[in-house]
């Protein structure tokens, strides 16, 4: 059967002639779908980011506790840890937070060593790309993209003056910057020689902040953990799984805000649908009656109504999707993002990584477009079922 | 051409049952002009509605051009109406937000004709009904007489064999009513069957009228 272009044309023109009503429905639909899509994009991007972060974490992180507080780990504990069967490597880490008062943000300062394997692949890439020996020689540092931006905004183009623990200034030159794979974590990071990190934090050089342990066979983790506990009862062993659960908890807590936003927009959407399902206006019924009286079959009328609702709703869906992508990934989701990344005021901002979750988009499509089309088609079908005479009377 | 056999039509509500037509039988030959007269509520519009296939009789048969229209399923009755019947409503039932041209073209849309044929037919009927000069005007901006001419043009655009008009002059002055009668006369000359429901006495003494049927409370008096 030949496609009836006139029906499509009539549907398009029908939307135009309904002017304000069409515009109102279009804007409401666009806004609601935009809100839902933005929530999904942000939460998916962060979830993806956290998953990637966790995947790159070492199997075990060892912290020393004293009176319930974390204290430094003496480096002499490294050798006995290496002797435990199944342990592949032990890396003492020197790291901490440095509060940059002028900008009101915290930087993560990490000490690196030319002869030491890094505990993260992404950091290893950065270490490989720069000459760490030269960093030591020239008091240099490599900074994350977020750090670089903040320093530049606050006068420091080529160097930065750290205030050390004993109140002296330590000038470090910016030798380069990096965009690590995991922007959420690496964005606020400063990599500098371990010696400089010790100096800035005022730590003795025979201690480390914590120790990272790599294990050859993940199946052996429980055994290794119990051996470490026996060897050093004052050390807390944090497994990758523990960190994953704690990240997930933070994410779930934050998701609560989004869930409420999601529920409110979904509720509004379904209210509109309910209102549409409850019936057509007398004008719409009359129009259906006229068309029937002029020889339009029920099939013609329903086709026309389908085109009309599809154009309106699918148009709103596409626009909302494009707007939400631009809002989240181009404009970095102002307002909504701060809800999710609650500590953004204390950390340099990071870019939301582009992560397109196709099944979620399909779900959003199925929850919006067919539902709206149904809400138009059902009352139209009911009206078209009646005798034209009855509708026009 | 048109046969009604023992037709009854009743409307039922929760509160009451209204017998709009009681045992109506009539026969209209092709090319005839029939006037249905009677007071409001006598059943004139109901007969027209049954003949046009806009509603179905409660009992009895309606046969139009050999087809039992009262038994036709929805898509077939719509198709039959589109091909054979043009309807002029009392209140014209134009779509106010559409232009004259678009209102007239409405019955042709499901036909899916070529753009040229469609355009030609619309132009012809607009010319015939002297409404070409208003082709782009929205119907809500037209006067009563102009709206009626659009309604006539719309009824003619699918070249129907039967024209049904329900109280066509109820909202018109004497001059416009006469113009309408002239149009009907021209249509009759061209072989179109006319069924006009009216209580306007101007129609009762017309020479081209073949039958006058009087109704009262759903019953045929003559």
Coordinates of C-alpha atoms in Angstrom, one line a residue:
Chain A
X1 CA 0.0 0.0 0.0
X2 CA 1.3 3.5 -0.9
X3 CA 2.3 5.6 2.0
X4 CA -0.1 8.5 2.5
X5 CA 2.1 11.6 2.6
X6 CA -1.0 13.8 3.0
X7 CA -1.8 12.2 6.4
X8 CA 1.7 13.0 7.5
X9 CA 1.4 16.6 6.2
X10 CA -2.0 16.9 7.9
X11 CA -0.5 15.7 11.2
X12 CA 2.4 18.2 10.9
X13 CA 0.1 21.0 10.1
X14 CA -2.2 20.0 12.9
X15 CA 0.6 20.4 15.3
X16 CA 1.4 23.8 13.9
X17 CA -2.2 25.0 14.0
X18 CA -2.6 23.9 17.6
X19 CA 0.3 26.3 18.3
X20 CA 0.4 27.2 22.0
X21 CA -0.9 23.8 23.1
X22 CA 1.7 21.9 21.0
X23 CA 4.5 24.2 22.2
X24 CA 3.5 23.7 25.8
X25 CA 3.4 19.9 25.6
X26 CA 6.6 19.9 23.6
X27 CA 8.4 22.1 26.2
X28 CA 7.1 20.1 29.1
X29 CA 8.1 16.8 27.5
X30 CA 11.5 18.1 26.5
X31 CA 12.1 19.4 30.0
X32 CA 11.1 16.2 31.8
X33 CA 13.0 13.9 29.4
X34 CA 16.0 16.3 29.6
X35 CA 15.9 16.1 33.4
X36 CA 15.7 12.3 33.4
X37 CA 18.4 11.9 30.7
X38 CA 20.7 14.3 32.6
X39 CA 20.3 12.4 35.8
X40 CA 21.0 9.2 34.0
X41 CA 24.0 10.6 32.1
X42 CA 25.6 12.0 35.3
X43 CA 25.0 9.0 37.5
X44 CA 26.2 6.7 34.7
X45 CA 29.3 8.7 34.1
X46 CA 30.2 8.8 37.7
X47 CA 29.4 5.1 38.2
X48 CA 31.5 4.2 35.2
X49 CA 34.3 6.4 36.6
X50 CA 34.2 4.8 40.0
X51 CA 34.2 1.3 38.5
X52 CA 37.2 2.1 36.4
X53 CA 38.9 3.6 39.5
X54 CA 38.2 0.5 41.5
X55 CA 39.5 -1.7 38.7
X56 CA 42.8 0.1 38.8
X57 CA 43.2 -0.2 42.6
X58 CA 45.8 -2.5 44.2
X59 CA 44.5 -5.6 45.8
X60 CA 45.5 -4.6 49.3
X61 CA 46.3 -1.3 51.0
X62 CA 47.9 -1.5 54.5
X63 CA 47.4 1.3 57.0
X64 CA 48.9 1.5 60.5
X65 CA 46.6 2.4 63.3
X66 CA 47.4 3.9 66.7
X67 CA 44.6 4.7 69.1
X68 CA 42.2 4.3 66.2
X69 CA 43.9 6.9 64.1
X70 CA 46.0 6.3 61.0
X71 CA 49.7 6.9 61.5
X72 CA 52.8 6.4 59.3
X73 CA 54.2 3.0 58.5
X74 CA 57.9 2.4 59.3
X75 CA 59.7 1.3 56.1
X76 CA 61.4 -1.5 57.9
X77 CA 58.0 -3.4 57.7
X78 CA 58.3 -3.7 53.9
X79 CA 60.9 -6.5 53.9
X80 CA 58.9 -8.9 56.2
X81 CA 55.8 -8.2 54.1
X82 CA 57.6 -9.2 50.9
X83 CA 58.5 -12.5 52.5
X84 CA 54.9 -13.6 52.8
X85 CA 54.1 -16.2 50.3
X86 CA 51.9 -15.0 47.4
X87 CA 52.9 -11.3 47.7
X88 CA 54.2 -10.0 44.4
X89 CA 55.3 -6.6 45.4
X90 CA 55.1 -4.1 48.3
X91 CA 55.1 -0.4 47.6
X92 CA 55.3 2.1 50.4
X93 CA 53.4 5.3 49.5
X94 CA 54.0 8.8 50.5
X95 CA 51.0 10.9 49.9
X96 CA 48.6 13.3 51.5
X97 CA 46.4 16.3 51.0
X98 CA 47.7 19.8 50.6
X99 CA 45.2 22.6 51.3
X100 CA 45.6 25.5 48.9
X101 CA 44.1 28.2 51.0
X102 CA 43.9 30.9 48.3
X103 CA 41.6 28.8 46.1
X104 CA 40.0 26.9 49.0
X105 CA 40.7 23.5 47.5
X106 CA 42.6 20.3 48.5
X107 CA 45.3 18.8 46.2
X108 CA 46.3 15.2 46.5
X109 CA 50.1 15.2 46.7
X110 CA 51.8 11.9 45.8
X111 CA 55.5 11.1 46.0
X112 CA 57.0 9.1 43.2
X113 CA 60.3 7.3 42.9
X114 CA 62.2 6.6 39.7
X115 CA 63.2 3.1 40.9
X116 CA 59.9 2.1 42.2
X117 CA 57.0 0.6 40.4
X118 CA 53.9 2.7 40.7
X119 CA 50.8 1.2 42.3
X120 CA 48.5 2.4 39.5
X121 CA 48.8 1.8 35.8
X122 CA 47.7 5.4 35.1
X123 CA 50.3 6.8 37.4
X124 CA 52.9 4.4 35.9
X125 CA 52.1 5.9 32.5
X126 CA 52.8 9.4 33.8
X127 CA 56.0 8.3 35.5
X128 CA 57.2 6.6 32.3
X129 CA 56.5 9.7 30.3
X130 CA 58.6 12.0 32.5
X131 CA 62.1 11.8 33.7
X132 CA 61.6 11.4 37.4
X133 CA 65.4 11.9 38.0
X134 CA 65.2 15.3 36.4
X135 CA 62.2 16.1 38.6
X136 CA 64.3 15.4 41.6
X137 CA 67.2 17.5 40.3
X138 CA 65.1 20.5 39.3
X139 CA 62.6 20.4 42.1
X140 CA 59.9 19.7 39.6
X141 CA 56.4 18.3 39.7
X142 CA 53.7 17.0 37.4
X143 CA 50.2 18.1 38.0
X144 CA 46.7 17.0 37.0
X145 CA 44.7 19.1 34.6
X146 CA 42.4 20.4 37.4
X147 CA 45.4 21.4 39.5
X148 CA 47.1 23.2 36.6
X149 CA 43.9 25.2 35.9
X150 CA 43.6 26.3 39.5
X151 CA 47.2 27.2 39.8
X152 CA 47.1 29.3 36.6
X153 CA 44.0 31.1 37.8
X154 CA 45.9 32.0 41.0
X155 CA 49.2 33.4 39.6
X156 CA 51.2 30.2 39.5
X157 CA 52.0 29.6 35.8
X158 CA 55.3 27.8 36.1
X159 CA 55.9 27.0 39.7
X160 CA 54.1 26.7 43.1
X161 CA 55.3 27.6 46.5
X162 CA 54.3 24.9 49.0
X163 CA 54.3 25.8 52.7
X164 CA 56.1 22.9 54.4
X165 CA 55.3 21.5 57.9
X166 CA 57.9 23.7 59.5
X167 CA 56.5 26.8 57.9
X168 CA 59.1 27.3 55.2
X169 CA 58.4 27.8 51.5
X170 CA 59.3 25.1 49.1
X171 CA 59.2 26.1 45.4
X172 CA 58.3 23.4 43.0
X173 CA 58.4 23.9 39.2
X174 CA 55.6 22.7 37.0
X175 CA 57.3 20.3 34.6
X176 CA 54.2 19.1 32.9
X177 CA 50.5 18.1 33.3
X178 CA 48.5 15.0 32.6
X179 CA 45.0 13.9 31.9
X180 CA 45.0 10.5 33.4
X181 CA 42.5 7.9 32.3
X182 CA 40.7 8.3 35.6
X183 CA 40.0 11.9 35.7
X184 CA 37.9 11.9 38.9
X185 CA 41.0 10.8 40.9
X186 CA 43.8 12.2 38.9
X187 CA 42.5 15.6 38.3
X188 CA 43.4 16.9 41.7
X189 CA 46.7 15.1 41.8
X190 CA 50.3 16.5 42.1
X191 CA 53.1 14.1 41.5
X192 CA 56.5 15.1 42.8
X193 CA 59.7 13.3 44.0
X194 CA 59.3 11.4 47.2
X195 CA 62.0 13.4 48.8
X196 CA 60.0 16.6 48.2
X197 CA 56.8 15.0 49.5
X198 CA 58.6 14.1 52.8
X199 CA 59.8 17.7 53.1
X200 CA 56.3 19.2 52.4
X201 CA 54.5 16.9 54.8
X202 CA 57.3 17.0 57.4
X203 CA 57.5 13.2 57.5
X204 CA 60.7 11.3 58.5
X205 CA 62.2 9.6 55.4
X206 CA 62.1 6.1 57.0
X207 CA 58.3 6.1 57.1
X208 CA 55.5 5.9 54.5
X209 CA 51.9 7.1 54.6
X210 CA 50.7 3.6 53.8
X211 CA 51.7 0.4 52.0
X212 CA 50.3 -1.1 48.9
X213 CA 50.5 -4.8 48.4
X214 CA 50.1 -6.6 45.0
X215 CA 49.1 -10.2 45.0
X216 CA 49.9 -12.7 42.3
X217 CA 46.8 -14.8 42.7
X218 CA 43.6 -13.0 43.9
X219 CA 42.3 -16.3 45.3
X220 CA 45.0 -16.1 48.0
X221 CA 44.0 -12.7 49.3
X222 CA 42.1 -14.0 52.4
X223 CA 45.2 -16.1 53.5
X224 CA 47.6 -13.2 52.9
X225 CA 45.3 -10.8 54.8
X226 CA 45.3 -13.2 57.8
X227 CA 49.1 -13.6 57.6
X228 CA 49.5 -9.8 57.6
X229 CA 47.2 -9.5 60.6
X230 CA 49.3 -12.0 62.5
X231 CA 52.6 -10.3 61.5
X232 CA 51.4 -6.7 62.3
X233 CA 48.3 -6.6 64.5
X234 CA 48.3 -2.8 64.4
X235 CA 47.8 -2.7 60.6
X236 CA 44.5 -2.5 59.0
X237 CA 44.2 -4.3 55.6
X238 CA 41.8 -2.7 53.2
X239 CA 41.0 -4.9 50.2
X240 CA 39.9 -3.7 46.8
X241 CA 36.5 -5.1 47.6
X242 CA 36.2 -3.0 50.8
X243 CA 37.0 0.1 48.7
X244 CA 34.5 -0.8 46.1
X245 CA 31.8 -1.3 48.7
X246 CA 32.6 2.1 50.3
X247 CA 32.6 3.9 46.9
X248 CA 29.3 2.1 46.1
X249 CA 27.8 3.3 49.5
X250 CA 28.8 6.9 48.7
X251 CA 27.4 6.6 45.2
X252 CA 24.2 5.1 46.5
X253 CA 23.8 7.8 49.1
X254 CA 24.2 10.4 46.4
X255 CA 21.9 8.5 44.2
X256 CA 19.2 9.2 46.7
X257 CA 19.0 12.8 45.7
X258 CA 18.9 11.8 42.1
X259 CA 16.3 9.2 42.7
X260 CA 14.0 11.8 44.3
X261 CA 14.6 14.1 41.3
X262 CA 13.9 11.1 39.0
X263 CA 10.7 10.2 40.8
X264 CA 9.4 13.8 40.8
X265 CA 10.0 14.1 37.0
X266 CA 8.6 10.7 36.3
X267 CA 5.6 11.5 38.4
X268 CA 4.9 14.7 36.6
X269 CA 5.3 12.9 33.3
X270 CA 2.7 10.3 34.3
X271 CA 0.4 12.9 35.6
X272 CA 0.4 14.4 32.1
X273 CA -0.2 11.0 30.6
X274 CA -3.0 10.4 33.1
X275 CA -4.6 13.7 32.1
X276 CA -4.3 12.8 28.4
X277 CA -5.8 9.4 29.0
X278 CA -8.8 10.8 30.8
X279 CA -10.2 12.0 27.5
X280 CA -10.0 14.3 24.6
X281 CA -11.2 17.9 24.6
X282 CA -14.6 18.5 23.0
X283 CA -12.8 20.3 20.1
X284 CA -10.6 17.2 19.5
X285 CA -13.7 14.9 19.6
X286 CA -15.5 17.2 17.2
X287 CA -12.6 17.1 14.8
X288 CA -12.5 13.3 14.8
X289 CA -16.3 13.3 14.2
X290 CA -15.9 15.7 11.2
X291 CA -13.2 13.5 9.7
X292 CA -15.3 10.4 10.1
X293 CA -18.3 12.1 8.5
X294 CA -16.1 13.1 5.6
X295 CA -15.1 9.5 4.9
X296 CA -12.0 9.1 7.0
X297 CA -11.8 5.5 8.3
X298 CA -10.8 4.8 11.9
X299 CA -7.5 3.6 10.5
X300 CA -6.8 7.0 8.8
X301 CA -7.7 8.9 12.0
X302 CA -5.5 6.7 14.2
X303 CA -2.6 6.9 11.7
X304 CA -2.9 10.7 11.7
X305 CA -3.0 10.8 15.5
X306 CA 0.0 8.5 15.6
X307 CA 2.1 10.7 13.3
X308 CA 1.1 13.7 15.3
X309 CA 2.1 12.3 18.7
X310 CA 5.2 10.6 17.3
X311 CA 6.5 13.8 15.8
X312 CA 5.8 15.7 19.0
X313 CA 7.2 13.2 21.4
X314 CA 10.1 11.9 19.4
X315 CA 11.1 15.4 18.5
X316 CA 11.0 16.3 22.2
X317 CA 13.0 13.1 23.0
X318 CA 15.7 13.9 20.5
X319 CA 16.0 17.5 21.5
X320 CA 16.0 16.6 25.2
X321 CA 18.7 14.0 24.6
X322 CA 20.9 16.4 22.7
X323 CA 20.4 19.1 25.3
X324 CA 21.2 16.8 28.2
X325 CA 24.3 15.5 26.5
X326 CA 25.4 19.1 25.9
X327 CA 24.5 20.0 29.5
X328 CA 26.3 17.1 31.1
X329 CA 29.3 16.6 28.9
X330 CA 29.9 20.1 27.4
X331 CA 28.7 22.4 30.2
X332 CA 29.6 19.9 33.0
X333 CA 26.1 19.8 34.4
X334 CA 25.9 22.9 36.5
X335 CA 23.6 22.6 39.6
X336 CA 22.9 18.9 39.2
X337 CA 26.6 18.0 39.3
X338 CA 27.2 19.7 42.7
X339 CA 24.4 17.5 44.1
X340 CA 26.3 14.4 43.1
X341 CA 29.9 15.4 43.7
X342 CA 29.2 16.9 47.1
X343 CA 32.9 17.5 47.9
X344 CA 33.5 19.6 44.8
X345 CA 34.1 22.7 46.8
X346 CA 37.0 21.0 48.5
X347 CA 38.5 19.4 45.4
X348 CA 39.4 20.8 42.0
X349 CA 36.5 20.2 39.6
X350 CA 36.8 17.3 37.2
X351 CA 35.3 16.6 33.8
X352 CA 32.5 14.1 33.6
X353 CA 33.7 11.4 31.3
X354 CA 31.6 10.7 28.2
X355 CA 29.8 7.5 28.9
X356 CA 26.9 6.5 26.7
X357 CA 24.7 3.9 28.3
X358 CA 22.7 2.6 25.4
X359 CA 20.3 0.3 27.3
X360 CA 19.5 3.3 29.6
X361 CA 18.7 5.5 26.6
X362 CA 16.5 2.7 25.2
X363 CA 14.7 2.4 28.6
X364 CA 14.2 6.2 28.6
X365 CA 12.8 6.0 25.1
X366 CA 10.4 3.2 26.0
X367 CA 9.3 5.0 29.1
X368 CA 8.6 8.3 27.3
X369 CA 7.8 8.0 23.6
X370 CA 5.5 4.9 23.5
X371 CA 3.8 5.9 26.7
X372 CA 3.0 9.4 25.4
X373 CA 1.9 8.0 22.0
X374 CA -0.4 5.5 23.9
X375 CA -1.9 8.3 25.9
X376 CA -2.9 10.1 22.7
X377 CA -4.0 7.0 20.8
X378 CA -6.2 5.4 23.4
X379 CA -8.7 8.3 23.8
X380 CA -8.5 9.0 20.0
X381 CA -9.4 5.3 19.4
X382 CA -12.3 5.6 21.9
X383 CA -13.6 8.7 20.1
X384 CA -13.1 7.1 16.6
X385 CA -15.0 4.0 17.7
X386 CA -18.1 6.1 18.2
X387 CA -20.5 6.8 15.4
X388 CA -19.7 10.2 13.8
X389 CA -23.2 11.2 14.4
X390 CA -22.8 10.7 18.1
X391 CA -19.6 12.7 18.3
X392 CA -21.0 15.6 16.2
X393 CA -24.4 15.7 18.0
Chain B
X1 CA -30.9 4.2 -5.3
X2 CA -31.8 4.7 -1.6
X3 CA -34.1 2.2 0.2
X4 CA -35.0 2.3 3.9
X5 CA -36.9 -0.8 5.0
X6 CA -38.8 -0.8 8.3
X7 CA -36.1 1.3 9.9
X8 CA -36.2 2.0 13.7
X9 CA -33.6 4.0 15.6
X10 CA -33.6 4.5 19.3
X11 CA -31.2 6.2 21.6
X12 CA -30.9 4.8 25.0
X13 CA -29.6 6.6 28.1
X14 CA -29.6 5.3 31.7
X15 CA -32.7 7.4 32.4
X16 CA -34.7 6.9 29.3
X17 CA -35.2 5.4 25.8
X18 CA -35.9 7.8 22.9
X19 CA -37.4 6.4 19.7
X20 CA -36.0 8.8 17.1
X21 CA -37.5 6.8 14.2
X22 CA -40.3 4.2 14.1
X23 CA -40.8 1.8 11.2
X24 CA -39.6 4.1 8.4
X25 CA -39.7 2.8 4.9
X26 CA -38.9 5.0 1.9
X27 CA -37.5 4.7 -1.6
X28 CA -35.5 7.4 -3.5
X29 CA -34.6 7.0 -7.1
X30 CA -31.2 8.1 -8.5
X31 CA -31.2 11.8 -9.5
X32 CA -34.3 12.6 -7.4
X33 CA -34.5 15.6 -5.0
X34 CA -36.2 14.7 -1.7
X35 CA -37.2 17.1 1.0
X36 CA -37.6 15.8 4.5
X37 CA -39.7 18.2 6.5
X38 CA -40.9 18.4 10.1
X39 CA -40.3 20.1 13.3
X40 CA -37.1 19.9 15.3
X41 CA -36.8 16.4 16.8
X42 CA -39.1 14.8 14.2
X43 CA -36.2 12.5 13.0
X44 CA -35.1 14.2 9.8
X45 CA -31.5 14.4 10.8
X46 CA -31.5 10.8 12.0
X47 CA -32.7 9.6 8.6
X48 CA -29.9 11.6 6.9
X49 CA -27.4 10.2 9.3
X50 CA -28.5 6.6 8.6
X51 CA -28.3 7.1 4.8
X52 CA -24.8 8.7 5.1
X53 CA -23.7 5.7 7.3
X54 CA -22.9 8.0 10.2
X55 CA -24.9 5.8 12.5
X56 CA -26.6 2.5 12.3
X57 CA -30.3 1.6 12.6
X58 CA -31.5 -0.3 15.7
X59 CA -33.6 -2.4 13.4
X60 CA -34.4 -2.5 9.7
X61 CA -32.2 -2.1 6.6
X62 CA -30.6 0.9 4.8
X63 CA -29.6 0.2 1.2
X64 CA -27.7 2.8 -0.7
X65 CA -26.7 2.2 -4.4
X66 CA -27.3 -1.5 -3.9
X67 CA -25.1 -1.7 -0.7
X68 CA -26.6 -2.5 2.7
X69 CA -24.8 0.4 4.4
X70 CA -26.4 -0.5 7.7
X71 CA -24.5 -3.7 7.7
X72 CA -21.2 -2.5 6.4
X73 CA -18.2 -2.7 8.7
X74 CA -16.4 0.5 9.7
X75 CA -13.6 0.8 7.1
X76 CA -16.0 -0.2 4.3
X77 CA -18.7 2.2 5.3
X78 CA -16.1 5.0 5.5
X79 CA -14.9 4.1 2.1
X80 CA -18.4 4.0 0.7
X81 CA -19.2 7.4 2.2
X82 CA -16.1 8.9 0.8
X83 CA -16.8 7.7 -2.7
X84 CA -20.6 8.2 -2.8
X85 CA -21.9 10.7 -0.4
X86 CA -21.3 14.4 0.3
X87 CA -22.7 15.8 3.6
X88 CA -23.6 19.4 4.3
X89 CA -24.2 19.9 8.0
X90 CA -26.5 22.4 9.6
X91 CA -23.6 24.0 11.5
X92 CA -21.3 23.3 8.6
X93 CA -18.8 21.5 10.8
X94 CA -15.7 23.1 9.3
X95 CA -12.4 23.0 11.0
X96 CA -12.0 26.6 12.1
X97 CA -8.2 26.6 12.2
X98 CA -7.8 25.2 8.7
X99 CA -8.0 27.4 5.5
X100 CA -10.8 27.1 3.0
X101 CA -8.6 25.1 0.6
X102 CA -7.5 22.7 3.4
X103 CA -11.1 22.2 4.6
X104 CA -12.3 21.4 1.1
X105 CA -9.5 18.9 0.5
X106 CA -10.2 16.9 3.7
X107 CA -12.3 14.2 2.1
X108 CA -9.6 13.6 -0.5
X109 CA -6.8 13.0 2.0
X110 CA -7.5 9.3 2.6
X111 CA -7.8 8.8 -1.2
X112 CA -4.1 9.5 -1.5
X113 CA -4.6 11.0 -5.0
X114 CA -1.7 12.6 -6.9
X115 CA -1.1 16.3 -6.0
X116 CA -2.2 17.5 -9.4
X117 CA -5.6 15.6 -9.3
X118 CA -6.2 16.8 -5.8
X119 CA -5.4 20.4 -6.6
X120 CA -7.6 20.3 -9.8
X121 CA -10.6 18.9 -7.9
X122 CA -10.3 21.5 -5.1
X123 CA -9.9 24.4 -7.6
X124 CA -12.9 23.2 -9.6
X125 CA -15.3 23.1 -6.6
X126 CA -14.0 26.4 -5.2
X127 CA -14.7 27.9 -8.6
X128 CA -18.2 26.3 -8.7
X129 CA -19.0 27.6 -5.2
X130 CA -17.5 31.0 -5.8
X131 CA -15.1 30.8 -2.9
X132 CA -11.8 30.8 -4.8
X133 CA -11.0 34.3 -3.7
X134 CA -10.9 33.1 0.0
X135 CA -8.9 30.0 -0.6
X136 CA -6.2 30.8 1.9
X137 CA -8.5 32.4 4.5
X138 CA -9.0 30.5 7.8
X139 CA -12.6 29.3 8.1
X140 CA -13.1 31.0 11.4
X141 CA -12.7 34.4 9.6
X142 CA -15.5 33.7 7.1
X143 CA -19.1 34.9 7.2
X144 CA -22.0 32.5 7.5
X145 CA -22.7 32.4 3.7
X146 CA -19.0 31.9 2.9
X147 CA -18.8 29.0 5.4
X148 CA -21.8 27.4 3.8
X149 CA -20.2 27.7 0.4
X150 CA -17.1 26.0 1.8
X151 CA -19.3 23.2 3.3
X152 CA -20.9 22.7 -0.1
X153 CA -17.6 22.7 -1.9
X154 CA -16.3 20.1 0.6
X155 CA -19.4 18.0 0.0
X156 CA -18.8 18.1 -3.8
X157 CA -15.1 17.6 -3.9
X158 CA -15.2 13.8 -4.0
X159 CA -17.7 13.9 -6.9
X160 CA -20.5 12.1 -4.9
X161 CA -23.6 10.6 -6.4
X162 CA -25.7 11.7 -3.3
X163 CA -25.7 15.0 -1.5
X164 CA -27.2 15.1 2.0
X165 CA -28.0 18.5 3.5
X166 CA -29.2 19.0 7.0
X167 CA -31.0 22.3 7.6
X168 CA -28.7 24.0 5.1
X169 CA -30.4 27.4 5.2
X170 CA -31.1 27.5 8.9
X171 CA -28.4 30.1 9.5
X172 CA -28.7 32.0 6.2
X173 CA -30.7 35.1 5.1
X174 CA -33.2 35.0 2.3
X175 CA -30.7 36.0 -0.5
X176 CA -28.2 33.4 0.6
X177 CA -30.9 30.7 0.9
X178 CA -32.0 31.4 -2.7
X179 CA -28.4 31.1 -3.9
X180 CA -28.2 27.7 -2.1
X181 CA -31.4 26.5 -3.8
X182 CA -29.9 27.5 -7.2
X183 CA -26.8 25.5 -6.4
X184 CA -29.0 22.5 -5.5
X185 CA -30.9 22.9 -8.7
X186 CA -27.7 22.9 -10.7
X187 CA -26.6 19.7 -8.9
X188 CA -29.9 18.0 -9.6
X189 CA -29.5 18.9 -13.3
X190 CA -26.1 17.2 -13.3
X191 CA -27.7 14.0 -12.0
X192 CA -26.9 14.1 -8.3
X193 CA -29.4 12.7 -5.9
X194 CA -30.4 15.2 -3.2
X195 CA -31.8 14.7 0.2
X196 CA -32.5 17.9 2.1
X197 CA -33.8 18.0 5.7
X198 CA -35.4 21.4 6.3
X199 CA -38.3 23.2 7.9
X200 CA -37.6 26.2 5.6
X201 CA -40.8 26.7 3.6
X202 CA -38.9 28.1 0.6
X203 CA -38.1 24.4 -0.3
X204 CA -41.7 23.2 -0.2
X205 CA -42.9 24.6 -3.5
X206 CA -39.9 24.1 -5.6
X207 CA -40.5 22.6 -9.0
X208 CA -37.4 20.4 -9.0
X209 CA -38.4 18.6 -5.8
X210 CA -39.6 15.1 -6.6
X211 CA -40.7 13.9 -3.1
X212 CA -41.6 15.6 0.1
X213 CA -41.6 13.5 3.2
X214 CA -43.1 14.8 6.4
X215 CA -42.1 13.4 9.8
X216 CA -43.5 13.8 13.2
X217 CA -42.0 12.2 16.4
X218 CA -40.1 9.7 14.3
X219 CA -43.1 8.6 12.2
X220 CA -43.6 9.3 8.5
X221 CA -46.8 11.2 7.9
X222 CA -46.6 11.4 4.1

